Amino acid sequence: MSDKLLKLSLALILFLSAASAQETRGSIVGRVTDASGASIAAAQVTVINKAMGTRQALKSNGEGVYQAALLLPGEYRVEVEAPGFKHFVRDNVEIRINDRVEVNGTLEVGGGAETVTVTSDAAPLTTETGSMGQVIDSKRVADLPLSYGNPFQLIGLSAGVAFARDPRLDRPFEPTHIVGYAINGTRANRSDVTLDGAPSTATANANEVTATYVPPTDIVAEFK
């Protein structure tokens, strides 16, 4: 999939009458230290979206801690600089829907023209949050057979989820049925659907939630 294609992220979340909006964007947090473990304050941290080229620049606080928030799902590069230390780069940091990933930077003494690049395939630590869900990645979106190319059928891959409407009416663009799934005991059509964090739902029969749009599978980056 071309990096220039619009990437949509879908989030299926439990609908509660008093619930606040679900944030689908993620964040990268971490601490900047020297080789002895001492905190480095006011270090320049740059978080770069590799596909889009967008940058978020910030500085570590007095305890060396930084946080880059509201990041769209995708791959990022984290660069850290401080006077008297080598340039630190952590590449290929993957952010998924509502992720909170920890990337710590240990700076080595040296000139700013020198760079230490970490390219290990080991996944960064994901800090636990109260958010629960299963991410369906782009490979499964592209490879799994989907009737009429309807990505909402992937809802059924998650544990505790079952289609609870009439199977004969599970048509690809039937508004009251394409998200007719019961989740962990809740009734069907009681969930909210968002596209890149923006609501994509309507109501039917006064108290049922339905999807207003079915995105083509070739522009879906991931699904949760």
PDB file of C-alpha atoms in Angstrom:
ATOM      1  CA  MET A   1       0.000   0.000   0.000  1.00  0.00           C
ATOM      2  CA  SER A   2       1.388   3.354  -0.968  1.00  0.00           C
ATOM      3  CA  ASP A   3       2.389   5.668   1.857  1.00  0.00           C
ATOM      4  CA  LYS A   4       0.395   8.384   0.099  1.00  0.00           C
ATOM      5  CA  LEU A   5      -2.860   6.474   0.461  1.00  0.00           C
ATOM      6  CA  LEU A   6      -5.242   7.620   3.134  1.00  0.00           C
ATOM      7  CA  LYS A   7      -4.888   5.311   6.100  1.00  0.00           C
ATOM      8  CA  LEU A   8      -8.024   4.693   8.077  1.00  0.00           C
ATOM      9  CA  SER A   9      -8.107   3.280  11.581  1.00  0.00           C
ATOM     10  CA  LEU A  10     -11.299   1.780  12.867  1.00  0.00           C
ATOM     11  CA  ALA A  11     -12.076   1.460  16.549  1.00  0.00           C
ATOM     12  CA  LEU A  12     -14.965  -0.587  17.853  1.00  0.00           C
ATOM     13  CA  ILE A  13     -15.730   0.462  21.406  1.00  0.00           C
ATOM     14  CA  LEU A  14     -18.325  -0.433  23.955  1.00  0.00           C
ATOM     15  CA  PHE A  15     -21.122   2.112  23.824  1.00  0.00           C
ATOM     16  CA  LEU A  16     -22.082   3.493  27.220  1.00  0.00           C
ATOM     17  CA  SER A  17     -24.670   6.206  27.651  1.00  0.00           C
ATOM     18  CA  ALA A  18     -22.341   8.347  29.743  1.00  0.00           C
ATOM     19  CA  ALA A  19     -19.053   7.385  28.107  1.00  0.00           C
ATOM     20  CA  SER A  20     -16.663   9.990  26.747  1.00  0.00           C
ATOM     21  CA  ALA A  21     -15.190   9.851  23.238  1.00  0.00           C
ATOM     22  CA  GLN A  22     -12.656   7.088  22.595  1.00  0.00           C
ATOM     23  CA  GLU A  23      -9.220   8.318  21.495  1.00  0.00           C
ATOM     24  CA  THR A  24      -7.775   6.142  18.739  1.00  0.00           C
ATOM     25  CA  ARG A  25      -4.470   7.991  18.414  1.00  0.00           C
ATOM     26  CA  GLY A  26      -1.469   6.746  20.345  1.00  0.00           C
ATOM     27  CA  SER A  27       1.497   8.192  22.208  1.00  0.00           C
ATOM     28  CA  ILE A  28       5.216   7.629  22.727  1.00  0.00           C
ATOM     29  CA  VAL A  29       6.639   8.259  26.180  1.00  0.00           C
ATOM     30  CA  GLY A  30      10.096   7.780  27.618  1.00  0.00           C
ATOM     31  CA  ARG A  31      12.985   9.004  29.723  1.00  0.00           C
ATOM     32  CA  VAL A  32      16.289  10.456  28.543  1.00  0.00           C
ATOM     33  CA  THR A  33      19.341   9.475  30.604  1.00  0.00           C
ATOM     34  CA  ASP A  34      23.120   9.279  30.344  1.00  0.00           C
ATOM     35  CA  ALA A  35      25.147   6.057  30.597  1.00  0.00           C
ATOM     36  CA  SER A  36      25.064   6.220  34.418  1.00  0.00           C
ATOM     37  CA  GLY A  37      21.259   6.453  34.483  1.00  0.00           C
ATOM     38  CA  ALA A  38      21.146  10.141  35.457  1.00  0.00           C
ATOM     39  CA  SER A  39      18.292  12.137  33.950  1.00  0.00           C
ATOM     40  CA  ILE A  40      18.996  14.610  31.170  1.00  0.00           C
ATOM     41  CA  ALA A  41      16.723  17.639  31.287  1.00  0.00           C
ATOM     42  CA  ALA A  42      15.848  19.807  28.267  1.00  0.00           C
ATOM     43  CA  ALA A  43      16.973  17.187  25.757  1.00  0.00           C
ATOM     44  CA  GLN A  44      15.535  17.817  22.285  1.00  0.00           C
ATOM     45  CA  VAL A  45      13.214  14.970  21.272  1.00  0.00           C
ATOM     46  CA  THR A  46      11.788  14.732  17.745  1.00  0.00           C
ATOM     47  CA  VAL A  47       9.144  12.146  16.846  1.00  0.00           C
ATOM     48  CA  ILE A  48       8.768  11.636  13.089  1.00  0.00           C
ATOM     49  CA  ASN A  49       5.967   9.856  11.241  1.00  0.00           C
ATOM     50  CA  LYS A  50       7.931   7.913   8.613  1.00  0.00           C
ATOM     51  CA  ALA A  51       5.101   7.649   6.078  1.00  0.00           C
ATOM     52  CA  MET A  52       3.827  11.222   6.289  1.00  0.00           C
ATOM     53  CA  GLY A  53       7.024  13.065   7.260  1.00  0.00           C
ATOM     54  CA  THR A  54       5.281  15.009  10.025  1.00  0.00           C
ATOM     55  CA  ARG A  55       7.322  15.934  13.099  1.00  0.00           C
ATOM     56  CA  GLN A  56       6.509  16.563  16.732  1.00  0.00           C
ATOM     57  CA  ALA A  57       9.296  18.390  18.573  1.00  0.00           C
ATOM     58  CA  LEU A  58       9.455  18.553  22.372  1.00  0.00           C
ATOM     59  CA  LYS A  59      11.895  18.649  25.273  1.00  0.00           C
ATOM     60  CA  SER A  60      12.421  16.351  28.233  1.00  0.00           C
ATOM     61  CA  ASN A  61      11.411  17.769  31.618  1.00  0.00           C
ATOM     62  CA  GLY A  62      13.553  18.099  34.740  1.00  0.00           C
ATOM     63  CA  GLU A  63      13.363  14.349  35.325  1.00  0.00           C
ATOM     64  CA  GLY A  64      14.260  13.531  31.718  1.00  0.00           C
ATOM     65  CA  VAL A  65      10.731  12.467  30.852  1.00  0.00           C
ATOM     66  CA  TYR A  66       8.996  13.305  27.565  1.00  0.00           C
ATOM     67  CA  GLN A  67       5.644  12.462  25.998  1.00  0.00           C
ATOM     68  CA  ALA A  68       4.558  12.730  22.369  1.00  0.00           C
ATOM     69  CA  ALA A  69       0.765  12.475  22.240  1.00  0.00           C
ATOM     70  CA  LEU A  70      -1.995  12.275  19.613  1.00  0.00           C
ATOM     71  CA  LEU A  71       0.020  10.184  17.154  1.00  0.00           C
ATOM     72  CA  LEU A  72      -1.773   8.577  14.222  1.00  0.00           C
ATOM     73  CA  PRO A  73      -1.179   4.829  13.875  1.00  0.00           C
ATOM     74  CA  GLY A  74       1.928   4.090  11.821  1.00  0.00           C
ATOM     75  CA  GLU A  75       5.724   3.753  12.027  1.00  0.00           C
ATOM     76  CA  TYR A  76       7.798   6.441  13.752  1.00  0.00           C
ATOM     77  CA  ARG A  77      11.415   7.407  14.311  1.00  0.00           C
ATOM     78  CA  VAL A  78      12.453   8.949  17.636  1.00  0.00           C
ATOM     79  CA  GLU A  79      15.511  11.227  17.640  1.00  0.00           C
ATOM     80  CA  VAL A  80      17.091  12.597  20.845  1.00  0.00           C
ATOM     81  CA  GLU A  81      19.794  15.269  21.091  1.00  0.00           C
ATOM     82  CA  ALA A  82      21.542  17.053  23.960  1.00  0.00           C
ATOM     83  CA  PRO A  83      24.734  19.150  24.138  1.00  0.00           C
ATOM     84  CA  GLY A  84      27.816  17.034  24.793  1.00  0.00           C
ATOM     85  CA  PHE A  85      26.159  13.766  23.783  1.00  0.00           C
ATOM     86  CA  LYS A  86      25.889  11.676  20.642  1.00  0.00           C
ATOM     87  CA  HIS A  87      22.688  11.874  18.605  1.00  0.00           C
ATOM     88  CA  PHE A  88      20.341   8.993  19.591  1.00  0.00           C
ATOM     89  CA  VAL A  89      17.900   7.472  17.061  1.00  0.00           C
ATOM     90  CA  ARG A  90      15.318   4.736  17.685  1.00  0.00           C
ATOM     91  CA  ASP A  91      13.864   3.633  14.372  1.00  0.00           C
ATOM     92  CA  ASN A  92      10.820   1.560  13.376  1.00  0.00           C
ATOM     93  CA  VAL A  93       8.654   2.331  16.376  1.00  0.00           C
ATOM     94  CA  GLU A  94       5.182   1.042  15.534  1.00  0.00           C
ATOM     95  CA  ILE A  95       2.142   2.786  16.972  1.00  0.00           C
ATOM     96  CA  ARG A  96      -1.207   1.044  16.741  1.00  0.00           C
ATOM     97  CA  ILE A  97      -4.645   2.253  17.709  1.00  0.00           C
ATOM     98  CA  ASN A  98      -4.648   3.747  21.230  1.00  0.00           C
ATOM     99  CA  ASP A  99      -1.094   2.483  21.891  1.00  0.00           C
ATOM    100  CA  ARG A 100       1.112   3.961  24.604  1.00  0.00           C
ATOM    101  CA  VAL A 101       4.668   2.884  23.756  1.00  0.00           C
ATOM    102  CA  GLU A 102       7.712   3.551  25.913  1.00  0.00           C
ATOM    103  CA  VAL A 103      10.967   4.485  24.151  1.00  0.00           C
ATOM    104  CA  ASN A 104      13.804   5.400  26.498  1.00  0.00           C
ATOM    105  CA  GLY A 105      16.935   7.113  25.185  1.00  0.00           C
ATOM    106  CA  THR A 106      20.342   6.464  26.755  1.00  0.00           C
ATOM    107  CA  LEU A 107      22.771   9.077  25.443  1.00  0.00           C
ATOM    108  CA  GLU A 108      26.501   8.437  25.113  1.00  0.00           C
ATOM    109  CA  VAL A 109      29.068  11.156  25.685  1.00  0.00           C
ATOM    110  CA  GLY A 110      30.410  12.488  22.397  1.00  0.00           C
ATOM    111  CA  GLY A 111      29.974  15.022  19.653  1.00  0.00           C
ATOM    112  CA  GLY A 112      26.592  15.960  18.257  1.00  0.00           C
ATOM    113  CA  ALA A 113      27.711  14.884  14.784  1.00  0.00           C
ATOM    114  CA  GLU A 114      27.952  11.282  15.994  1.00  0.00           C
ATOM    115  CA  THR A 115      24.808   9.146  15.920  1.00  0.00           C
ATOM    116  CA  VAL A 116      23.794   6.005  17.778  1.00  0.00           C
ATOM    117  CA  THR A 117      20.949   4.273  15.910  1.00  0.00           C
ATOM    118  CA  VAL A 118      18.919   1.485  17.492  1.00  0.00           C
ATOM    119  CA  THR A 119      17.333  -0.705  14.815  1.00  0.00           C
ATOM    120  CA  SER A 120      16.528  -3.827  16.805  1.00  0.00           C
ATOM    121  CA  ASP A 121      13.345  -5.596  15.797  1.00  0.00           C
ATOM    122  CA  ALA A 122      12.414  -6.065  19.444  1.00  0.00           C
ATOM    123  CA  ALA A 123       9.145  -4.291  20.170  1.00  0.00           C
ATOM    124  CA  PRO A 124       9.344  -1.320  22.559  1.00  0.00           C
ATOM    125  CA  LEU A 125       7.603  -1.646  25.893  1.00  0.00           C
ATOM    126  CA  THR A 126       3.888  -0.965  25.666  1.00  0.00           C
ATOM    127  CA  THR A 127       2.749   0.756  28.829  1.00  0.00           C
ATOM    128  CA  GLU A 128      -0.437  -0.784  30.195  1.00  0.00           C
ATOM    129  CA  THR A 129      -3.628   1.224  29.890  1.00  0.00           C
ATOM    130  CA  GLY A 130      -7.262   0.618  30.707  1.00  0.00           C
ATOM    131  CA  SER A 131      -8.045   0.147  27.019  1.00  0.00           C
ATOM    132  CA  MET A 132      -8.835  -3.392  25.912  1.00  0.00           C
ATOM    133  CA  GLY A 133      -9.171  -4.720  22.390  1.00  0.00           C
ATOM    134  CA  GLN A 134      -7.553  -6.698  19.593  1.00  0.00           C
ATOM    135  CA  VAL A 135      -5.763  -5.045  16.692  1.00  0.00           C
ATOM    136  CA  ILE A 136      -6.351  -6.591  13.254  1.00  0.00           C
ATOM    137  CA  ASP A 137      -3.350  -5.573  11.150  1.00  0.00           C
ATOM    138  CA  SER A 138      -3.246  -4.583   7.487  1.00  0.00           C
ATOM    139  CA  LYS A 139      -1.999  -8.013   6.356  1.00  0.00           C
ATOM    140  CA  ARG A 140      -5.110  -9.739   7.677  1.00  0.00           C
ATOM    141  CA  VAL A 141      -7.315  -6.965   6.284  1.00  0.00           C
ATOM    142  CA  ALA A 142      -5.781  -7.545   2.847  1.00  0.00           C
ATOM    143  CA  ASP A 143      -5.462 -11.341   2.915  1.00  0.00           C
ATOM    144  CA  LEU A 144      -8.570 -12.648   4.671  1.00  0.00           C
ATOM    145  CA  PRO A 145     -11.618 -13.348   2.479  1.00  0.00           C
ATOM    146  CA  LEU A 146     -14.297 -10.717   3.048  1.00  0.00           C
ATOM    147  CA  SER A 147     -17.735 -10.773   1.505  1.00  0.00           C
ATOM    148  CA  TYR A 148     -18.064  -7.753  -0.801  1.00  0.00           C
ATOM    149  CA  GLY A 149     -14.846  -6.353   0.714  1.00  0.00           C
ATOM    150  CA  ASN A 150     -16.643  -5.393   3.936  1.00  0.00           C
ATOM    151  CA  PRO A 151     -13.953  -4.855   6.636  1.00  0.00           C
ATOM    152  CA  PHE A 152     -16.557  -4.763   9.408  1.00  0.00           C
ATOM    153  CA  GLN A 153     -16.707  -8.550   9.163  1.00  0.00           C
ATOM    154  CA  LEU A 154     -13.321  -8.525  10.924  1.00  0.00           C
ATOM    155  CA  ILE A 155     -15.110  -7.561  14.137  1.00  0.00           C
ATOM    156  CA  GLY A 156     -15.918 -11.255  14.468  1.00  0.00           C
ATOM    157  CA  LEU A 157     -12.220 -12.202  14.795  1.00  0.00           C
ATOM    158  CA  SER A 158     -12.030 -10.860  18.333  1.00  0.00           C
ATOM    159  CA  ALA A 159     -12.661 -13.057  21.357  1.00  0.00           C
ATOM    160  CA  GLY A 160     -16.056 -12.670  22.987  1.00  0.00           C
ATOM    161  CA  VAL A 161     -17.661 -11.275  19.824  1.00  0.00           C
ATOM    162  CA  ALA A 162     -20.504 -12.874  17.846  1.00  0.00           C
ATOM    163  CA  PHE A 163     -22.788 -11.750  15.019  1.00  0.00           C
ATOM    164  CA  ALA A 164     -26.226 -11.518  16.648  1.00  0.00           C
ATOM    165  CA  ARG A 165     -28.498 -10.480  13.802  1.00  0.00           C
ATOM    166  CA  ASP A 166     -30.301 -12.516  11.164  1.00  0.00           C
ATOM    167  CA  PRO A 167     -27.515 -14.053   8.986  1.00  0.00           C
ATOM    168  CA  ARG A 168     -29.750 -13.650   5.947  1.00  0.00           C
ATOM    169  CA  LEU A 169     -29.579  -9.890   6.450  1.00  0.00           C
ATOM    170  CA  ASP A 170     -25.803  -9.716   6.857  1.00  0.00           C
ATOM    171  CA  ARG A 171     -25.539  -7.736   3.645  1.00  0.00           C
ATOM    172  CA  PRO A 172     -22.470  -5.548   3.049  1.00  0.00           C
ATOM    173  CA  PHE A 173     -24.255  -2.205   3.096  1.00  0.00           C
ATOM    174  CA  GLU A 174     -27.254  -2.927   5.318  1.00  0.00           C
ATOM    175  CA  PRO A 175     -27.000  -0.093   7.891  1.00  0.00           C
ATOM    176  CA  THR A 176     -28.694  -1.932  10.757  1.00  0.00           C
ATOM    177  CA  HIS A 177     -26.733  -5.137  10.336  1.00  0.00           C
ATOM    178  CA  ILE A 178     -23.130  -4.494   9.277  1.00  0.00           C
ATOM    179  CA  VAL A 179     -22.130  -3.865  12.916  1.00  0.00           C
ATOM    180  CA  GLY A 180     -24.739  -6.165  14.454  1.00  0.00           C
ATOM    181  CA  TYR A 181     -22.294  -7.859  16.809  1.00  0.00           C
ATOM    182  CA  ALA A 182     -22.736  -8.722  20.485  1.00  0.00           C
ATOM    183  CA  ILE A 183     -19.566  -8.008  22.479  1.00  0.00           C
ATOM    184  CA  ASN A 184     -18.876  -9.824  25.750  1.00  0.00           C
ATOM    185  CA  GLY A 185     -22.558 -10.209  26.505  1.00  0.00           C
ATOM    186  CA  THR A 186     -23.785  -6.799  25.370  1.00  0.00           C
ATOM    187  CA  ARG A 187     -26.636  -6.549  22.888  1.00  0.00           C
ATOM    188  CA  ALA A 188     -25.936  -6.064  19.209  1.00  0.00           C
ATOM    189  CA  ASN A 189     -25.878  -2.551  17.742  1.00  0.00           C
ATOM    190  CA  ARG A 190     -24.772  -1.013  21.036  1.00  0.00           C
ATOM    191  CA  SER A 191     -21.263  -0.113  19.855  1.00  0.00           C
ATOM    192  CA  ASP A 192     -19.704   3.019  18.414  1.00  0.00           C
ATOM    193  CA  VAL A 193     -17.622   3.027  15.235  1.00  0.00           C
ATOM    194  CA  THR A 194     -14.920   5.618  14.537  1.00  0.00           C
ATOM    195  CA  LEU A 195     -12.721   6.306  11.498  1.00  0.00           C
ATOM    196  CA  ASP A 196      -9.386   7.860  12.512  1.00  0.00           C
ATOM    197  CA  GLY A 197     -11.085   8.858  15.746  1.00  0.00           C
ATOM    198  CA  ALA A 198     -14.079  10.584  14.122  1.00  0.00           C
ATOM    199  CA  PRO A 199     -17.538   9.078  14.798  1.00  0.00           C
ATOM    200  CA  SER A 200     -19.011   7.196  11.843  1.00  0.00           C
ATOM    201  CA  THR A 201     -22.328   6.115  13.303  1.00  0.00           C
ATOM    202  CA  ALA A 202     -26.025   6.855  13.175  1.00  0.00           C
ATOM    203  CA  THR A 203     -28.978   5.698  15.239  1.00  0.00           C
ATOM    204  CA  ALA A 204     -31.875   3.476  14.226  1.00  0.00           C
ATOM    205  CA  ASN A 205     -35.026   2.486  16.077  1.00  0.00           C
ATOM    206  CA  ALA A 206     -34.266   5.201  18.647  1.00  0.00           C
ATOM    207  CA  ASN A 207     -31.637   3.248  20.575  1.00  0.00           C
ATOM    208  CA  GLU A 208     -29.570   1.224  18.110  1.00  0.00           C
ATOM    209  CA  VAL A 209     -26.188   2.316  16.762  1.00  0.00           C
ATOM    210  CA  THR A 210     -25.386   1.663  13.101  1.00  0.00           C
ATOM    211  CA  ALA A 211     -22.433   2.374  10.814  1.00  0.00           C
ATOM    212  CA  THR A 212     -22.796   5.175   8.285  1.00  0.00           C
ATOM    213  CA  TYR A 213     -19.901   4.242   5.978  1.00  0.00           C
ATOM    214  CA  VAL A 214     -18.127   1.080   4.838  1.00  0.00           C
ATOM    215  CA  PRO A 215     -14.504   1.918   3.911  1.00  0.00           C
ATOM    216  CA  PRO A 216     -12.807  -0.064   1.125  1.00  0.00           C
ATOM    217  CA  THR A 217     -10.337  -2.599   2.488  1.00  0.00           C
ATOM    218  CA  ASP A 218      -7.412  -1.176   0.492  1.00  0.00           C
ATOM    219  CA  ILE A 219      -7.402   2.041   2.539  1.00  0.00           C
ATOM    220  CA  VAL A 220      -7.756   0.366   5.962  1.00  0.00           C
ATOM    221  CA  ALA A 221      -4.428   0.369   7.793  1.00  0.00           C
ATOM    222  CA  GLU A 222      -5.642  -1.486  10.860  1.00  0.00           C
ATOM    223  CA  PHE A 223      -8.768  -2.298  12.815  1.00  0.00           C
ATOM    224  CA  LYS A 224      -9.446  -2.535  16.522  1.00  0.00           C
TER     225      LYS A 224
END
